[in-house]
C-alpha cells in the first residue's frame, strides 16, 4: 500500500489509474528531453566524460524501453478503447486525432534513430556529437505531441472510456511492463 503524507510527494499513479499513469509518463518524457538538451550543450565543452556517458545511457535506455511501452499503451490499448467508446457515433474527428498521434509516434521514432546512435557512442565513451538542431527537432516534436495528448486525448478518454475498459487498459499496461505499470 502506498501512503502519501501531507507535504510529501504524491504517490506515483499505477495501473489502477491508467490515464494518470500515461500523463505521468509525459512528465518523465519531458524530463528526459531536457536531459538530452543539457547533454548536447555539455558535449562540446566536456566531450564523452563520465557524466555524459551516464546521461547518454540513461536517455537511450528510457527512450528504448519506457517510451516504446508508452506508445504501445496508446496504440494497442488506449486508442482502440477510445474508438470503441464512440461506436455508433460520428467519430471522424476522433479517428483523425488518433491517426495524427500515431503519425507523431512514427515521426518521433525516425527522429530518435540518429540520436540513439550518438547516445550509444557517448555512453561507450567514444567521441560523438548531438547536433543541436536534431535534439531541438526531437524535443520540440515530443513537446507538441505531449501537449496534444494532454489537451485533447486524455480528457476525451477520461470522459468516454468506461471504467471496465480503463481497468483492462491498466492490466494491459501492467502486463507490458512485467506486472508493474508504474
mmCIF file of C-alpha atoms in Angstrom:
data_model
loop_
_atom_site.group_PDB
_atom_site.id
_atom_site.type_symbol
_atom_site.label_atom_id
_atom_site.label_comp_id
_atom_site.label_asym_id
_atom_site.label_seq_id
_atom_site.Cartn_x
_atom_site.Cartn_y
_atom_site.Cartn_z
ATOM 1 C CA UNK A 1 0.000 0.000 0.000
ATOM 2 C CA UNK A 2 1.354 3.420 -0.968
ATOM 3 C CA UNK A 3 0.791 6.153 1.587
ATOM 4 C CA UNK A 4 1.038 9.847 0.861
ATOM 5 C CA UNK A 5 1.975 12.108 3.751
ATOM 6 C CA UNK A 6 0.895 15.754 3.904
ATOM 7 C CA UNK A 7 3.605 17.920 2.420
ATOM 8 C CA UNK A 8 5.290 14.927 0.812
ATOM 9 C CA UNK A 9 5.233 13.875 -2.794
ATOM 10 C CA UNK A 10 2.072 12.243 -4.040
ATOM 11 C CA UNK A 11 2.403 8.562 -4.858
ATOM 12 C CA UNK A 12 3.050 7.776 -8.489
ATOM 13 C CA UNK A 13 -0.049 6.590 -10.323
ATOM 14 C CA UNK A 14 -0.272 2.884 -11.035
ATOM 15 C CA UNK A 15 -2.131 0.593 -13.379
ATOM 16 C CA UNK A 16 -5.339 1.205 -11.418
ATOM 17 C CA UNK A 17 -5.375 4.731 -12.933
ATOM 18 C CA UNK A 18 -4.024 4.235 -16.460
ATOM 19 C CA UNK A 19 -4.818 7.733 -17.733
ATOM 20 C CA UNK A 20 -2.918 9.324 -14.840
ATOM 21 C CA UNK A 21 -0.098 6.873 -15.489
ATOM 22 C CA UNK A 22 0.069 7.941 -19.139
ATOM 23 C CA UNK A 23 0.088 11.588 -18.077
ATOM 24 C CA UNK A 24 2.866 10.950 -15.542
ATOM 25 C CA UNK A 25 4.845 9.284 -18.325
ATOM 26 C CA UNK A 26 4.555 12.528 -20.306
ATOM 27 C CA UNK A 27 6.342 14.282 -17.451
ATOM 28 C CA UNK A 28 9.123 11.700 -17.496
ATOM 29 C CA UNK A 29 9.473 12.062 -21.280
ATOM 30 C CA UNK A 30 9.773 15.837 -20.877
ATOM 31 C CA UNK A 31 12.490 15.381 -18.218
ATOM 32 C CA UNK A 32 14.431 13.011 -20.496
ATOM 33 C CA UNK A 33 14.160 15.543 -23.335
ATOM 34 C CA UNK A 34 15.569 18.225 -21.002
ATOM 35 C CA UNK A 35 18.477 15.908 -20.123
ATOM 36 C CA UNK A 36 19.098 15.342 -23.832
ATOM 37 C CA UNK A 37 19.252 19.104 -24.402
ATOM 38 C CA UNK A 38 21.670 19.583 -21.482
ATOM 39 C CA UNK A 39 23.825 16.741 -22.795
ATOM 40 C CA UNK A 40 24.009 18.346 -26.241
ATOM 41 C CA UNK A 41 25.324 21.537 -24.597
ATOM 42 C CA UNK A 42 27.724 19.573 -22.347
ATOM 43 C CA UNK A 43 29.464 17.588 -25.085
ATOM 44 C CA UNK A 44 31.287 20.399 -26.931
ATOM 45 C CA UNK A 45 32.913 21.501 -23.675
ATOM 46 C CA UNK A 46 33.475 18.213 -21.843
ATOM 47 C CA UNK A 47 33.269 15.504 -24.502
ATOM 48 C CA UNK A 48 32.119 11.998 -23.634
ATOM 49 C CA UNK A 49 33.186 12.231 -19.984
ATOM 50 C CA UNK A 50 31.678 10.117 -17.194
ATOM 51 C CA UNK A 51 28.733 12.472 -16.708
ATOM 52 C CA UNK A 52 27.977 12.424 -20.440
ATOM 53 C CA UNK A 53 28.261 8.643 -20.559
ATOM 54 C CA UNK A 54 25.837 8.235 -17.670
ATOM 55 C CA UNK A 55 23.340 10.725 -19.087
ATOM 56 C CA UNK A 56 23.545 9.230 -22.590
ATOM 57 C CA UNK A 57 22.980 5.698 -21.313
ATOM 58 C CA UNK A 58 20.021 6.825 -19.212
ATOM 59 C CA UNK A 59 18.302 8.763 -22.010
ATOM 60 C CA UNK A 60 18.899 5.966 -24.506
ATOM 61 C CA UNK A 61 17.551 3.338 -22.098
ATOM 62 C CA UNK A 62 14.449 5.422 -21.370
ATOM 63 C CA UNK A 63 13.529 6.061 -24.994
ATOM 64 C CA UNK A 64 14.323 2.469 -25.970
ATOM 65 C CA UNK A 65 12.053 0.986 -23.279
ATOM 66 C CA UNK A 66 9.615 3.181 -21.359
ATOM 67 C CA UNK A 67 8.793 5.488 -24.272
ATOM 68 C CA UNK A 68 8.261 2.475 -26.545
ATOM 69 C CA UNK A 69 5.898 0.939 -23.964
ATOM 70 C CA UNK A 70 4.073 4.261 -23.698
ATOM 71 C CA UNK A 71 3.443 4.362 -27.447
ATOM 72 C CA UNK A 72 2.325 0.704 -27.365
ATOM 73 C CA UNK A 73 -0.049 1.509 -24.475
ATOM 74 C CA UNK A 74 -1.660 4.151 -26.617
ATOM 75 C CA UNK A 75 -1.719 2.404 -29.978
ATOM 76 C CA UNK A 76 -2.616 -1.101 -28.806
ATOM 77 C CA UNK A 77 -4.980 -0.286 -25.954
ATOM 78 C CA UNK A 78 -5.964 3.356 -25.404
ATOM 79 C CA UNK A 79 -6.727 4.327 -28.999
ATOM 80 C CA UNK A 80 -8.834 1.215 -29.700
ATOM 81 C CA UNK A 81 -10.716 1.632 -26.379
ATOM 82 C CA UNK A 82 -11.440 5.250 -27.209
ATOM 83 C CA UNK A 83 -12.647 4.388 -30.708
ATOM 84 C CA UNK A 84 -14.792 1.567 -29.309
ATOM 85 C CA UNK A 85 -16.362 4.035 -26.878
ATOM 86 C CA UNK A 86 -17.551 6.050 -29.884
ATOM 87 C CA UNK A 87 -19.310 3.120 -31.584
ATOM 88 C CA UNK A 88 -22.418 4.299 -33.350
ATOM 89 C CA UNK A 89 -21.358 7.951 -33.237
ATOM 90 C CA UNK A 90 -19.738 10.140 -35.820
ATOM 91 C CA UNK A 91 -16.138 9.619 -34.776
ATOM 92 C CA UNK A 92 -14.410 11.301 -37.720
ATOM 93 C CA UNK A 93 -12.549 13.815 -35.574
ATOM 94 C CA UNK A 94 -11.519 11.077 -33.145
ATOM 95 C CA UNK A 95 -10.130 8.939 -35.962
ATOM 96 C CA UNK A 96 -8.210 11.969 -37.249
ATOM 97 C CA UNK A 97 -6.806 12.635 -33.761
ATOM 98 C CA UNK A 98 -5.735 9.022 -33.290
ATOM 99 C CA UNK A 99 -4.186 8.837 -36.769
ATOM 100 C CA UNK A 100 -2.331 12.098 -36.161
ATOM 101 C CA UNK A 101 -0.943 10.817 -32.868
ATOM 102 C CA UNK A 102 0.148 7.541 -34.468
ATOM 103 C CA UNK A 103 1.830 9.548 -37.243
ATOM 104 C CA UNK A 104 3.603 11.511 -34.486
ATOM 105 C CA UNK A 105 4.849 8.228 -32.988
ATOM 106 C CA UNK A 106 6.352 7.230 -36.362
ATOM 107 C CA UNK A 107 7.974 10.650 -36.793
ATOM 108 C CA UNK A 108 9.374 10.555 -33.248
ATOM 109 C CA UNK A 109 10.874 7.114 -33.932
ATOM 110 C CA UNK A 110 12.519 8.459 -37.082
ATOM 111 C CA UNK A 111 13.898 11.492 -35.226
ATOM 112 C CA UNK A 112 15.110 9.233 -32.396
ATOM 113 C CA UNK A 113 17.217 6.892 -34.569
ATOM 114 C CA UNK A 114 20.230 9.177 -35.206
ATOM 115 C CA UNK A 115 20.139 10.448 -31.620
ATOM 116 C CA UNK A 116 20.136 6.873 -30.331
ATOM 117 C CA UNK A 117 23.289 6.098 -32.338
ATOM 118 C CA UNK A 118 25.074 9.161 -30.947
ATOM 119 C CA UNK A 119 23.954 8.341 -27.397
ATOM 120 C CA UNK A 120 25.253 4.784 -27.760
ATOM 121 C CA UNK A 121 28.651 6.142 -28.789
ATOM 122 C CA UNK A 122 28.693 8.664 -25.929
ATOM 123 C CA UNK A 123 27.631 6.018 -23.392
ATOM 124 C CA UNK A 124 30.583 3.914 -24.583
ATOM 125 C CA UNK A 125 32.945 6.847 -24.006
ATOM 126 C CA UNK A 126 33.504 7.464 -27.696
ATOM 127 C CA UNK A 127 33.593 10.969 -29.108
ATOM 128 C CA UNK A 128 30.239 11.905 -30.605
ATOM 129 C CA UNK A 129 28.139 14.965 -31.201
ATOM 130 C CA UNK A 130 24.495 15.572 -30.583
ATOM 131 C CA UNK A 131 23.622 18.160 -33.219
ATOM 132 C CA UNK A 132 21.614 20.889 -31.540
ATOM 133 C CA UNK A 133 19.142 21.068 -34.419
ATOM 134 C CA UNK A 134 18.404 17.321 -34.246
ATOM 135 C CA UNK A 135 17.968 17.474 -30.484
ATOM 136 C CA UNK A 136 15.731 20.539 -30.767
ATOM 137 C CA UNK A 137 13.590 18.954 -33.502
ATOM 138 C CA UNK A 138 13.131 15.783 -31.416
ATOM 139 C CA UNK A 139 12.372 17.561 -28.139
ATOM 140 C CA UNK A 140 10.017 20.073 -29.756
ATOM 141 C CA UNK A 141 8.177 17.306 -31.622
ATOM 142 C CA UNK A 142 7.763 15.410 -28.337
ATOM 143 C CA UNK A 143 6.612 18.554 -26.512
ATOM 144 C CA UNK A 144 3.953 19.241 -29.159
ATOM 145 C CA UNK A 145 2.849 15.599 -29.116
ATOM 146 C CA UNK A 146 2.572 15.544 -25.331
ATOM 147 C CA UNK A 147 0.614 18.800 -25.329
ATOM 148 C CA UNK A 148 -1.883 17.390 -27.831
ATOM 149 C CA UNK A 149 -2.351 14.238 -25.764
ATOM 150 C CA UNK A 150 -2.729 16.191 -22.518
ATOM 151 C CA UNK A 151 -5.132 18.757 -24.027
ATOM 152 C CA UNK A 152 -7.205 16.522 -26.298
ATOM 153 C CA UNK A 153 -6.647 12.789 -25.946
ATOM 154 C CA UNK A 154 -6.568 12.173 -22.191
ATOM 155 C CA UNK A 155 -9.549 14.428 -21.334
ATOM 156 C CA UNK A 156 -11.575 12.765 -24.092
ATOM 157 C CA UNK A 157 -10.559 9.313 -22.881
ATOM 158 C CA UNK A 158 -11.484 10.219 -19.317
ATOM 159 C CA UNK A 159 -14.978 11.247 -20.435
ATOM 160 C CA UNK A 160 -15.678 8.436 -22.867
ATOM 161 C CA UNK A 161 -13.941 5.227 -21.827
ATOM 162 C CA UNK A 162 -15.864 3.013 -19.410
ATOM 163 C CA UNK A 163 -14.429 2.006 -16.045
ATOM 164 C CA UNK A 164 -14.213 -1.615 -17.222
ATOM 165 C CA UNK A 165 -12.294 -0.621 -20.344
ATOM 166 C CA UNK A 166 -9.962 1.528 -18.218
ATOM 167 C CA UNK A 167 -9.341 -1.437 -15.931
ATOM 168 C CA UNK A 168 -8.491 -3.538 -18.991
ATOM 169 C CA UNK A 169 -6.158 -0.785 -20.191
ATOM 170 C CA UNK A 170 -4.402 -0.738 -16.814
ATOM 171 C CA UNK A 171 -3.973 -4.515 -16.877
ATOM 172 C CA UNK A 172 -2.527 -4.411 -20.387
ATOM 173 C CA UNK A 173 -0.117 -1.661 -19.351
ATOM 174 C CA UNK A 174 0.990 -3.651 -16.293
ATOM 175 C CA UNK A 175 1.436 -6.767 -18.408
ATOM 176 C CA UNK A 176 3.558 -4.902 -20.928
ATOM 177 C CA UNK A 177 5.893 -3.980 -18.097
ATOM 178 C CA UNK A 178 6.031 -7.387 -16.475
ATOM 179 C CA UNK A 179 3.291 -6.658 -13.950
ATOM 180 C CA UNK A 180 4.348 -3.138 -12.924
ATOM 181 C CA UNK A 181 2.869 -0.282 -14.926
ATOM 182 C CA UNK A 182 4.488 2.361 -12.713
#
